[in-house]
Amino acid sequence: MSEIGLLPVDAPATAPRPTARRAGYWLIATGGVMLAVMLIVTAFGPFIAPYNPAAISPDSLAGISAQHWLGTDSIGRDVLSRLIIGGRTTLFITAIAVSLALMAGLVLGLLSGYMGGIVDQMVMRALDVVFAFPVFLLAIAVVAALGPTIPNLILTIAIVYTPILARVVRGPVLSVKRWDHVEAARSVGVSEVRLVVSHILPLVISPILVETSLTLANTIFTVTALSFLGLGPPPPDPNWGGMLAEARQFMELAPLTVIAPAAAIVFATLTFIVLANGLRDMLDVGGQR
Amino acid sequence: MARLILIRLALAVPILLGVSIAAFILVRLLPGDFAQTAAGVTDVSAATLDLMRHNLGLDRPIWAQYLLWLGHALGGDLGTSFATKRPVTSEIFPRLAVTFELTLIAALMAMAMGVATGLASARLRGRADWAVRVWNGFILAIPNFVVATLIVLLAGLYFPQIGIFNYTPFFTDPVANIGSLLLPGLSLALAVSVTVSENTRAAVLEIAAQDFVMVARAKGLRPRSVLWNYLVRNALTPVITVTGLRVASLLGGSILIETIFAIPGMGQYLFDSITSRDYPVIQAIVLVTAAIVVLVNVLVDIAYIRADARVEM
Amino acid sequence: MTEPLLDVTGLTAEFVHRGETIPALNGIGFTVAAGEAVGFVGESGCGKSVMARAIMRLAPEGSSVRLGGAVRFQGTDLMALSEARMRDIRGSRIAMVFQDPMTSLNPVMTIGAQMADMIRRHTGFSARQARARVLELLDDVGIRDPQRRIDDHPHQFSGGMRQRVLIAIAVSCEPDLLIADEPTTALDVTVQAQILRLLMRLRERHGMALMLISHDFGVIAGMVERVNVMLGGEIVETGAVEQIFAAPAHAYTRALLDAVPRLDAEGRQA
């Protein structure tokens, strides 16, 4: 499920930097707008949502109407409200989980890359083992082990995505370590911490920004997929994946119950993909997954 | 070259060992008492439970348990299912075959679609290039289970005569079998086809600039001949290896697809066994799946080594 | 006087790159008679490779080239031909040998296959007939044990042998004109002489005209009857080889000649 990578840039010989930059601006602008929309809607969710997402009504499987802009589900709950509140939950989990993964990945990657030697080898072998598991399989196993609650979901996602972020951090660290002026600075007695901060971090920021965007997109995948299988936030919290799964039963009668959560999932994922590609174009990072 | 291959194989061993340890520990973390769950029935006397624990080897130190399990696993014995009381190996094998078939079909479809769009993008340029890239970007944003659900919806609404949930085993009716796996395969294949498409495009662009393609043109060969024998055949190596690297994501996705289309593969089996707390099965599936990923990655690396040898020497 | 095999007049070439036009050939003109061997000498960047490709109308991938002037080959202006007709001519009437044998062969096809595809393209040979012809050719160019080698892949051949294969490919359809663009530059010195001898032998046997392009006067001498000296997209001097050697008129030609290490030079500094 860690499918999402970057769209290729033309080889530098054919596409001059300014064009790539301009494309980058547009992509980031678009992605930024999409992100802003999502954030605003979910932040003000409880105030915007016309109904209580858990409110059952006898008006089930209704189509688009004035009372229910996106119709209702099989037990009469308003789809739009569930979409909005569900988005809150999904994005909340995503944001926290990826932040955790980012912090853990930074620490692990910096440590491993900087210390090198046996520590680096051990960490890399351990990460190789993690990489051997399909992301989704691992997520299922961990959630099953810990139980499907929101904190556990956050923890699972963080565990599953830390390795890739650690690896992305480690790369620049390894190469910078060998640079002459870093050696020189070290020999003059500049503290290790300052070395890391002033030399290594700036190099790491670009690929990390891009990779984090990709991870955000992949996390939306994973969270919604887990909740699709019933391993997501427990009821009554609505969530997009769960909505999709529930809608399967009567989907021919009310296609909107499928299309609405599907569109929401695609929108959220697309936001981060667009941002990732825009960042990559702008920061001119060698994009690869 | 042989040396490089041996090194790569050797590297796989510690990873596989690590995988087995991880699988072992993961299952031990699952809630519930092992013996209790094995017994199945809730009111079992403490004495019986103790006996069961002893039989299952649970009273030995954990590393001994692991080695015992590992030893059995290497010999092909993956334990006994709590639910069906039959050997796990015989339960997994047919389901593994099904998932393998689904994954293979998905991989082939992904390659076909990806190579076609990648070629179009690289050779036609301009509008076609732009269209393919927009399409790719959009497709990537649709998770495979969403694709699958939408496919089922579309079929239900507009083609109700097509039976979607009609998986037929291979030996019953090969044609129907493959037919029933086409739509599930498509759901899995779409996201992977994007990666294949991008890689094909990059490969073809790079190869087209090579000297031997210029020589082919200087020979007066027809464009189609140059395209297939000189461009595509050389682009296939990176394409196949890239698809191989995507096995992990195909396997992960198959869990969802099998659930949606009611296909009795490993993914569905995993899900069922988690729900029913069938620990030996969970352990075995995790181990087998990860082992497959590791092995495929090794094969891909070996293919790279051989391809490099051809080009560099 | 019979019409020359190749008659180039006012050949210009410009590269168009992101709106900028970069000239490469500045209106060059020369002739090649049937069966004649003509040399083209100049340093890199003088446009000799561009000229060779312009005659064959082979633009490099991913760049756009504007050609002008006339290239009359056996009476027909190649510039005016359709691409399809040009494809018929490439390989069968005009053939080319390129500079780098290590990258000029398709790594995933057997030697036999990539020799046969050209033969079958330009003749009606069956697979078996083409294979027999390939074996003949491999023998002609000095590949030992052709029966076994025909199914080998390029990476199993050395650089010198690959160049022999490429030469075999070039002469396989008995072209009237062979263009050799720096055929020995990428090879060891010992192998260079062998390859040049091979070219000479094949040329005599088939009666082909030869355009030999090199930056090295030493390679040209002994192989050709006439020489064109190129500089900056133009031909700055032309004449019989002995005459150029004895009394170079242009300053650049003199500089080129001076660059060639000569056994009979009496204490001349390069």
Short mmCIF file of N, CA and C in Angstrom, two decimals, chain A residues 122-265:
data_model
loop_
_atom_site.label_atom_id
_atom_site.label_comp_id
_atom_site.label_asym_id
_atom_site.label_seq_id
_atom_site.Cartn_x
_atom_site.Cartn_y
_atom_site.Cartn_z
N MET A 122 23.42 -2.19 12.55
CA MET A 122 22.34 -2.85 13.28
C MET A 122 21.01 -2.20 12.97
N VAL A 123 21.00 -0.88 13.01
CA VAL A 123 19.74 -0.18 12.76
C VAL A 123 19.24 -0.49 11.36
N MET A 124 20.16 -0.48 10.40
CA MET A 124 19.74 -0.72 9.02
C MET A 124 19.21 -2.13 8.82
N ARG A 125 19.86 -3.11 9.43
CA ARG A 125 19.35 -4.49 9.33
C ARG A 125 17.96 -4.57 9.93
N ALA A 126 17.81 -3.92 11.10
CA ALA A 126 16.49 -3.95 11.75
C ALA A 126 15.44 -3.32 10.82
N LEU A 127 15.80 -2.21 10.22
CA LEU A 127 14.87 -1.55 9.31
C LEU A 127 14.58 -2.43 8.10
N ASP A 128 15.60 -3.15 7.63
CA ASP A 128 15.38 -4.05 6.50
C ASP A 128 14.30 -5.07 6.83
N VAL A 129 14.35 -5.56 8.08
CA VAL A 129 13.33 -6.53 8.48
C VAL A 129 11.95 -5.88 8.41
N VAL A 130 11.86 -4.66 8.92
CA VAL A 130 10.56 -3.99 8.87
C VAL A 130 10.12 -3.79 7.43
N PHE A 131 11.08 -3.41 6.56
CA PHE A 131 10.72 -3.17 5.18
C PHE A 131 10.25 -4.44 4.48
N ALA A 132 10.62 -5.59 5.03
CA ALA A 132 10.23 -6.84 4.39
C ALA A 132 8.73 -7.08 4.52
N PHE A 133 8.13 -6.46 5.51
CA PHE A 133 6.69 -6.68 5.68
C PHE A 133 5.90 -5.71 4.83
N PRO A 134 4.91 -6.20 4.14
CA PRO A 134 4.02 -5.25 3.48
C PRO A 134 3.46 -4.32 4.54
N VAL A 135 3.50 -3.04 4.26
CA VAL A 135 3.07 -2.04 5.24
C VAL A 135 1.72 -2.37 5.83
N PHE A 136 0.85 -2.73 4.96
CA PHE A 136 -0.51 -2.93 5.41
C PHE A 136 -0.62 -4.14 6.32
N LEU A 137 0.10 -5.19 5.97
CA LEU A 137 0.11 -6.39 6.79
C LEU A 137 0.57 -6.07 8.20
N LEU A 138 1.65 -5.30 8.24
CA LEU A 138 2.21 -4.92 9.53
C LEU A 138 1.20 -4.12 10.33
N ALA A 139 0.55 -3.17 9.64
CA ALA A 139 -0.41 -2.33 10.33
C ALA A 139 -1.54 -3.16 10.91
N ILE A 140 -2.04 -4.09 10.09
CA ILE A 140 -3.12 -4.94 10.58
C ILE A 140 -2.67 -5.71 11.81
N ALA A 141 -1.49 -6.30 11.70
CA ALA A 141 -1.01 -7.14 12.80
C ALA A 141 -0.87 -6.32 14.09
N VAL A 142 -0.29 -5.13 13.97
CA VAL A 142 -0.07 -4.33 15.17
C VAL A 142 -1.39 -3.86 15.76
N VAL A 143 -2.28 -3.38 14.91
CA VAL A 143 -3.57 -2.92 15.42
C VAL A 143 -4.32 -4.07 16.07
N ALA A 144 -4.24 -5.24 15.43
CA ALA A 144 -4.90 -6.40 16.02
C ALA A 144 -4.30 -6.74 17.36
N ALA A 145 -2.99 -6.60 17.44
CA ALA A 145 -2.32 -6.92 18.69
C ALA A 145 -2.71 -5.94 19.79
N LEU A 146 -2.76 -4.67 19.45
CA LEU A 146 -2.99 -3.65 20.46
C LEU A 146 -4.46 -3.33 20.67
N GLY A 147 -5.27 -3.65 19.68
CA GLY A 147 -6.67 -3.29 19.83
C GLY A 147 -6.97 -2.00 19.09
N PRO A 148 -8.09 -1.96 18.39
CA PRO A 148 -8.40 -0.80 17.55
C PRO A 148 -8.97 0.39 18.31
N THR A 149 -8.10 1.15 18.94
CA THR A 149 -8.54 2.43 19.48
C THR A 149 -7.75 3.52 18.81
N ILE A 150 -8.17 4.75 18.97
CA ILE A 150 -7.49 5.84 18.27
C ILE A 150 -6.03 5.96 18.68
N PRO A 151 -5.72 5.93 19.95
CA PRO A 151 -4.29 6.01 20.30
C PRO A 151 -3.49 4.87 19.70
N ASN A 152 -4.06 3.68 19.67
CA ASN A 152 -3.34 2.55 19.09
C ASN A 152 -3.13 2.71 17.60
N LEU A 153 -4.16 3.26 16.96
CA LEU A 153 -4.01 3.51 15.53
C LEU A 153 -2.85 4.46 15.27
N ILE A 154 -2.83 5.53 16.07
CA ILE A 154 -1.76 6.51 15.91
C ILE A 154 -0.40 5.84 16.11
N LEU A 155 -0.32 5.04 17.13
CA LEU A 155 0.94 4.38 17.42
C LEU A 155 1.34 3.45 16.27
N THR A 156 0.37 2.69 15.79
CA THR A 156 0.65 1.77 14.69
C THR A 156 1.21 2.49 13.48
N ILE A 157 0.53 3.53 13.06
CA ILE A 157 0.97 4.27 11.88
C ILE A 157 2.37 4.82 12.12
N ALA A 158 2.59 5.35 13.32
CA ALA A 158 3.90 5.92 13.61
C ALA A 158 4.97 4.84 13.48
N ILE A 159 4.70 3.66 14.06
CA ILE A 159 5.68 2.59 13.98
C ILE A 159 5.95 2.20 12.53
N VAL A 160 4.89 2.08 11.77
CA VAL A 160 5.02 1.56 10.42
C VAL A 160 5.76 2.51 9.49
N TYR A 161 5.63 3.81 9.72
CA TYR A 161 6.25 4.76 8.79
C TYR A 161 7.54 5.38 9.28
N THR A 162 7.91 5.08 10.53
CA THR A 162 9.20 5.60 11.00
C THR A 162 10.37 5.12 10.14
N PRO A 163 10.42 3.84 9.77
CA PRO A 163 11.59 3.36 9.01
C PRO A 163 11.88 4.14 7.75
N ILE A 164 10.88 4.42 6.95
CA ILE A 164 11.16 5.09 5.68
C ILE A 164 11.68 6.50 5.92
N LEU A 165 11.13 7.16 6.94
CA LEU A 165 11.61 8.51 7.23
C LEU A 165 13.03 8.45 7.77
N ALA A 166 13.29 7.44 8.60
CA ALA A 166 14.65 7.29 9.12
C ALA A 166 15.63 7.10 7.96
N ARG A 167 15.23 6.30 7.00
CA ARG A 167 16.14 6.03 5.89
C ARG A 167 16.39 7.29 5.06
N VAL A 168 15.34 8.09 4.88
CA VAL A 168 15.50 9.31 4.10
C VAL A 168 16.42 10.29 4.82
N VAL A 169 16.34 10.32 6.13
CA VAL A 169 17.21 11.22 6.89
C VAL A 169 18.65 10.74 6.83
N ARG A 170 18.82 9.44 6.96
CA ARG A 170 20.15 8.87 7.05
C ARG A 170 21.02 9.18 5.84
N GLY A 171 20.40 9.17 4.68
CA GLY A 171 21.15 9.37 3.44
C GLY A 171 22.02 10.61 3.44
N PRO A 172 21.41 11.81 3.52
CA PRO A 172 22.22 13.03 3.53
C PRO A 172 23.21 13.05 4.68
N VAL A 173 22.82 12.50 5.82
CA VAL A 173 23.74 12.50 6.96
C VAL A 173 25.02 11.76 6.60
N LEU A 174 24.85 10.60 5.99
CA LEU A 174 26.03 9.81 5.63
C LEU A 174 26.95 10.57 4.69
N SER A 175 26.36 11.26 3.73
CA SER A 175 27.23 11.92 2.75
C SER A 175 27.85 13.16 3.32
N VAL A 176 27.10 13.89 4.14
CA VAL A 176 27.66 15.12 4.68
C VAL A 176 28.79 14.83 5.64
N LYS A 177 28.66 13.78 6.37
CA LYS A 177 29.68 13.41 7.36
C LYS A 177 31.08 13.43 6.76
N ARG A 178 31.15 13.04 5.50
CA ARG A 178 32.48 12.90 4.91
C ARG A 178 33.01 14.17 4.28
N TRP A 179 32.18 15.18 4.24
CA TRP A 179 32.64 16.40 3.59
C TRP A 179 33.83 17.01 4.30
N ASP A 180 34.67 17.59 3.49
CA ASP A 180 35.90 18.15 4.05
C ASP A 180 35.67 19.24 5.07
N HIS A 181 34.78 20.14 4.76
CA HIS A 181 34.66 21.25 5.70
C HIS A 181 34.01 20.83 7.01
N VAL A 182 33.27 19.71 6.95
CA VAL A 182 32.75 19.20 8.22
C VAL A 182 33.91 18.65 9.04
N GLU A 183 34.79 17.91 8.37
CA GLU A 183 35.99 17.41 9.03
C GLU A 183 36.80 18.55 9.63
N ALA A 184 36.94 19.57 8.80
CA ALA A 184 37.72 20.73 9.25
C ALA A 184 37.10 21.36 10.48
N ALA A 185 35.77 21.55 10.39
CA ALA A 185 35.09 22.18 11.54
C ALA A 185 35.28 21.33 12.78
N ARG A 186 35.17 20.02 12.57
CA ARG A 186 35.28 19.15 13.73
C ARG A 186 36.68 19.23 14.33
N SER A 187 37.67 19.30 13.45
CA SER A 187 39.04 19.32 13.97
C SER A 187 39.32 20.61 14.72
N VAL A 188 38.62 21.66 14.37
CA VAL A 188 38.82 22.92 15.07
C VAL A 188 38.10 22.91 16.41
N GLY A 189 37.21 21.94 16.57
CA GLY A 189 36.60 21.80 17.88
C GLY A 189 35.15 22.25 17.94
N VAL A 190 34.54 22.43 16.75
CA VAL A 190 33.12 22.77 16.77
C VAL A 190 32.34 21.60 17.36
N SER A 191 31.39 21.91 18.20
CA SER A 191 30.69 20.84 18.89
C SER A 191 29.86 20.02 17.92
N GLU A 192 29.68 18.76 18.24
CA GLU A 192 28.95 17.85 17.36
C GLU A 192 27.54 18.37 17.12
N VAL A 193 26.93 18.86 18.15
CA VAL A 193 25.56 19.33 18.00
C VAL A 193 25.47 20.45 16.97
N ARG A 194 26.40 21.37 17.07
CA ARG A 194 26.37 22.49 16.12
C ARG A 194 26.60 21.99 14.70
N LEU A 195 27.50 20.99 14.58
CA LEU A 195 27.74 20.41 13.26
C LEU A 195 26.45 19.89 12.67
N VAL A 196 25.77 19.12 13.48
CA VAL A 196 24.52 18.53 13.01
C VAL A 196 23.55 19.62 12.59
N VAL A 197 23.38 20.57 13.46
CA VAL A 197 22.36 21.58 13.21
C VAL A 197 22.67 22.43 12.00
N SER A 198 23.91 22.90 11.92
CA SER A 198 24.17 23.87 10.86
C SER A 198 24.53 23.23 9.52
N HIS A 199 25.07 22.02 9.54
CA HIS A 199 25.46 21.43 8.25
C HIS A 199 24.49 20.39 7.76
N ILE A 200 24.08 19.52 8.68
CA ILE A 200 23.33 18.36 8.21
C ILE A 200 21.85 18.65 8.07
N LEU A 201 21.30 19.30 9.07
CA LEU A 201 19.86 19.54 9.03
C LEU A 201 19.38 20.24 7.76
N PRO A 202 20.06 21.29 7.32
CA PRO A 202 19.56 21.96 6.11
C PRO A 202 19.47 21.02 4.92
N LEU A 203 20.43 20.10 4.82
CA LEU A 203 20.41 19.16 3.70
C LEU A 203 19.26 18.18 3.82
N VAL A 204 18.95 17.90 5.06
CA VAL A 204 17.95 16.86 5.29
C VAL A 204 16.54 17.40 5.08
N ILE A 205 16.40 18.70 5.29
CA ILE A 205 15.05 19.27 5.30
C ILE A 205 14.30 19.04 4.00
N SER A 206 14.95 19.27 2.87
CA SER A 206 14.24 19.13 1.60
C SER A 206 13.69 17.74 1.37
N PRO A 207 14.55 16.70 1.35
CA PRO A 207 13.98 15.37 1.13
C PRO A 207 12.97 14.98 2.20
N ILE A 208 13.18 15.44 3.42
CA ILE A 208 12.25 15.09 4.49
C ILE A 208 10.90 15.73 4.25
N LEU A 209 10.90 16.98 3.80
CA LEU A 209 9.62 17.62 3.52
C LEU A 209 8.84 16.84 2.48
N VAL A 210 9.54 16.46 1.41
CA VAL A 210 8.88 15.73 0.33
C VAL A 210 8.39 14.38 0.83
N GLU A 211 9.28 13.66 1.52
CA GLU A 211 8.91 12.33 1.99
C GLU A 211 7.77 12.39 3.00
N THR A 212 7.75 13.43 3.80
CA THR A 212 6.65 13.56 4.78
C THR A 212 5.33 13.75 4.06
N SER A 213 5.33 14.53 3.01
CA SER A 213 4.08 14.70 2.26
C SER A 213 3.62 13.37 1.71
N LEU A 214 4.56 12.61 1.15
CA LEU A 214 4.19 11.30 0.63
C LEU A 214 3.66 10.41 1.74
N THR A 215 4.32 10.48 2.89
CA THR A 215 3.87 9.65 4.00
C THR A 215 2.48 10.05 4.45
N LEU A 216 2.19 11.35 4.44
CA LEU A 216 0.85 11.79 4.79
C LEU A 216 -0.17 11.16 3.85
N ALA A 217 0.16 11.17 2.56
CA ALA A 217 -0.76 10.56 1.60
C ALA A 217 -0.93 9.08 1.87
N ASN A 218 0.19 8.40 2.09
CA ASN A 218 0.11 6.97 2.36
C ASN A 218 -0.64 6.66 3.65
N THR A 219 -0.49 7.56 4.62
CA THR A 219 -1.19 7.34 5.89
C THR A 219 -2.70 7.42 5.71
N ILE A 220 -3.13 8.36 4.90
CA ILE A 220 -4.58 8.43 4.62
C ILE A 220 -5.04 7.08 4.08
N PHE A 221 -4.27 6.54 3.13
CA PHE A 221 -4.51 5.19 2.62
C PHE A 221 -4.69 4.23 3.76
N THR A 222 -3.65 4.15 4.58
CA THR A 222 -3.60 3.10 5.59
C THR A 222 -4.71 3.26 6.61
N VAL A 223 -4.94 4.47 7.07
CA VAL A 223 -5.99 4.70 8.07
C VAL A 223 -7.35 4.33 7.50
N THR A 224 -7.64 4.81 6.30
CA THR A 224 -8.94 4.51 5.73
C THR A 224 -9.07 3.03 5.41
N ALA A 225 -7.96 2.42 4.99
CA ALA A 225 -8.04 0.98 4.70
C ALA A 225 -8.28 0.18 5.95
N LEU A 226 -7.59 0.53 7.03
CA LEU A 226 -7.79 -0.17 8.29
C LEU A 226 -9.24 -0.03 8.76
N SER A 227 -9.76 1.19 8.67
CA SER A 227 -11.13 1.36 9.13
C SER A 227 -12.10 0.68 8.17
N PHE A 228 -11.71 0.53 6.91
CA PHE A 228 -12.53 -0.22 5.96
C PHE A 228 -12.69 -1.66 6.43
N LEU A 229 -11.60 -2.21 6.96
CA LEU A 229 -11.64 -3.59 7.42
C LEU A 229 -12.22 -3.70 8.82
N GLY A 230 -12.61 -2.59 9.38
CA GLY A 230 -13.20 -2.67 10.72
C GLY A 230 -12.18 -2.50 11.82
N LEU A 231 -10.95 -2.18 11.46
CA LEU A 231 -9.92 -2.01 12.48
C LEU A 231 -9.67 -0.54 12.78
N GLY A 232 -10.60 0.29 12.44
CA GLY A 232 -10.39 1.72 12.62
C GLY A 232 -10.96 2.20 13.94
N PRO A 233 -11.15 3.51 14.05
CA PRO A 233 -11.72 4.07 15.28
C PRO A 233 -13.07 3.44 15.54
N PRO A 234 -13.28 3.02 16.77
CA PRO A 234 -14.52 2.31 17.06
C PRO A 234 -15.72 3.25 17.00
N PRO A 235 -16.91 2.72 16.77
CA PRO A 235 -18.11 3.55 16.77
C PRO A 235 -18.27 4.21 18.12
N PRO A 236 -18.92 5.35 18.27
CA PRO A 236 -19.68 5.98 17.21
C PRO A 236 -18.89 6.92 16.31
N ASP A 237 -17.55 7.00 16.49
CA ASP A 237 -16.77 7.86 15.61
C ASP A 237 -16.93 7.46 14.16
N PRO A 238 -17.44 8.34 13.34
CA PRO A 238 -17.53 7.98 11.92
C PRO A 238 -16.14 8.09 11.30
N ASN A 239 -15.86 7.32 10.30
CA ASN A 239 -14.61 7.49 9.57
C ASN A 239 -14.84 7.06 8.14
N TRP A 240 -14.06 7.63 7.24
CA TRP A 240 -14.33 7.46 5.83
C TRP A 240 -14.30 6.00 5.39
N GLY A 241 -13.28 5.28 5.85
CA GLY A 241 -13.16 3.89 5.45
C GLY A 241 -14.35 3.08 5.93
N GLY A 242 -14.71 3.33 7.19
CA GLY A 242 -15.86 2.62 7.73
C GLY A 242 -17.14 2.94 6.98
N MET A 243 -17.29 4.22 6.61
CA MET A 243 -18.48 4.61 5.85
C MET A 243 -18.53 3.84 4.53
N LEU A 244 -17.37 3.73 3.91
CA LEU A 244 -17.31 3.02 2.63
C LEU A 244 -17.72 1.56 2.80
N ALA A 245 -17.18 0.97 3.86
CA ALA A 245 -17.48 -0.45 4.09
C ALA A 245 -18.97 -0.66 4.37
N GLU A 246 -19.52 0.21 5.23
CA GLU A 246 -20.94 0.07 5.55
C GLU A 246 -21.81 0.26 4.32
N ALA A 247 -21.37 1.15 3.44
CA ALA A 247 -22.21 1.48 2.29
C ALA A 247 -22.31 0.34 1.30
N ARG A 248 -21.39 -0.63 1.42
CA ARG A 248 -21.36 -1.69 0.41
C ARG A 248 -22.65 -2.48 0.37
N GLN A 249 -23.28 -2.60 1.51
CA GLN A 249 -24.44 -3.48 1.58
C GLN A 249 -25.57 -3.04 0.66
N PHE A 250 -25.85 -1.72 0.67
CA PHE A 250 -26.99 -1.25 -0.13
C PHE A 250 -26.54 -0.30 -1.23
N MET A 251 -25.35 -0.49 -1.74
CA MET A 251 -24.79 0.57 -2.56
C MET A 251 -25.57 0.85 -3.85
N GLU A 252 -26.21 -0.16 -4.40
CA GLU A 252 -26.96 0.15 -5.62
C GLU A 252 -28.16 1.04 -5.33
N LEU A 253 -28.68 0.95 -4.12
CA LEU A 253 -29.84 1.77 -3.81
C LEU A 253 -29.45 3.22 -3.56
N ALA A 254 -28.28 3.40 -3.00
CA ALA A 254 -27.85 4.76 -2.70
C ALA A 254 -26.37 4.92 -3.02
N PRO A 255 -26.04 5.08 -4.28
CA PRO A 255 -24.64 5.16 -4.69
C PRO A 255 -23.89 6.28 -3.99
N LEU A 256 -24.59 7.31 -3.57
CA LEU A 256 -23.93 8.44 -2.93
C LEU A 256 -23.22 8.02 -1.65
N THR A 257 -23.75 7.02 -0.98
CA THR A 257 -23.11 6.58 0.26
C THR A 257 -21.74 6.00 -0.01
N VAL A 258 -21.52 5.55 -1.23
CA VAL A 258 -20.18 5.07 -1.61
C VAL A 258 -19.35 6.22 -2.18
N ILE A 259 -19.97 6.98 -3.05
CA ILE A 259 -19.23 8.02 -3.77
C ILE A 259 -18.72 9.10 -2.84
N ALA A 260 -19.53 9.47 -1.84
CA ALA A 260 -19.13 10.57 -0.96
C ALA A 260 -17.84 10.25 -0.20
N PRO A 261 -17.80 9.14 0.56
CA PRO A 261 -16.53 8.86 1.24
C PRO A 261 -15.38 8.60 0.26
N ALA A 262 -15.69 7.96 -0.88
CA ALA A 262 -14.63 7.72 -1.86
C ALA A 262 -14.03 9.03 -2.31
N ALA A 263 -14.89 9.99 -2.64
CA ALA A 263 -14.39 11.29 -3.10
C ALA A 263 -13.57 11.97 -2.02
N ALA A 264 -14.03 11.87 -0.78
CA ALA A 264 -13.29 12.50 0.32
C ALA A 264 -11.90 11.90 0.45
N ILE A 265 -11.84 10.56 0.38
CA ILE A 265 -10.54 9.89 0.50
C ILE A 265 -9.62 10.34 -0.63
#
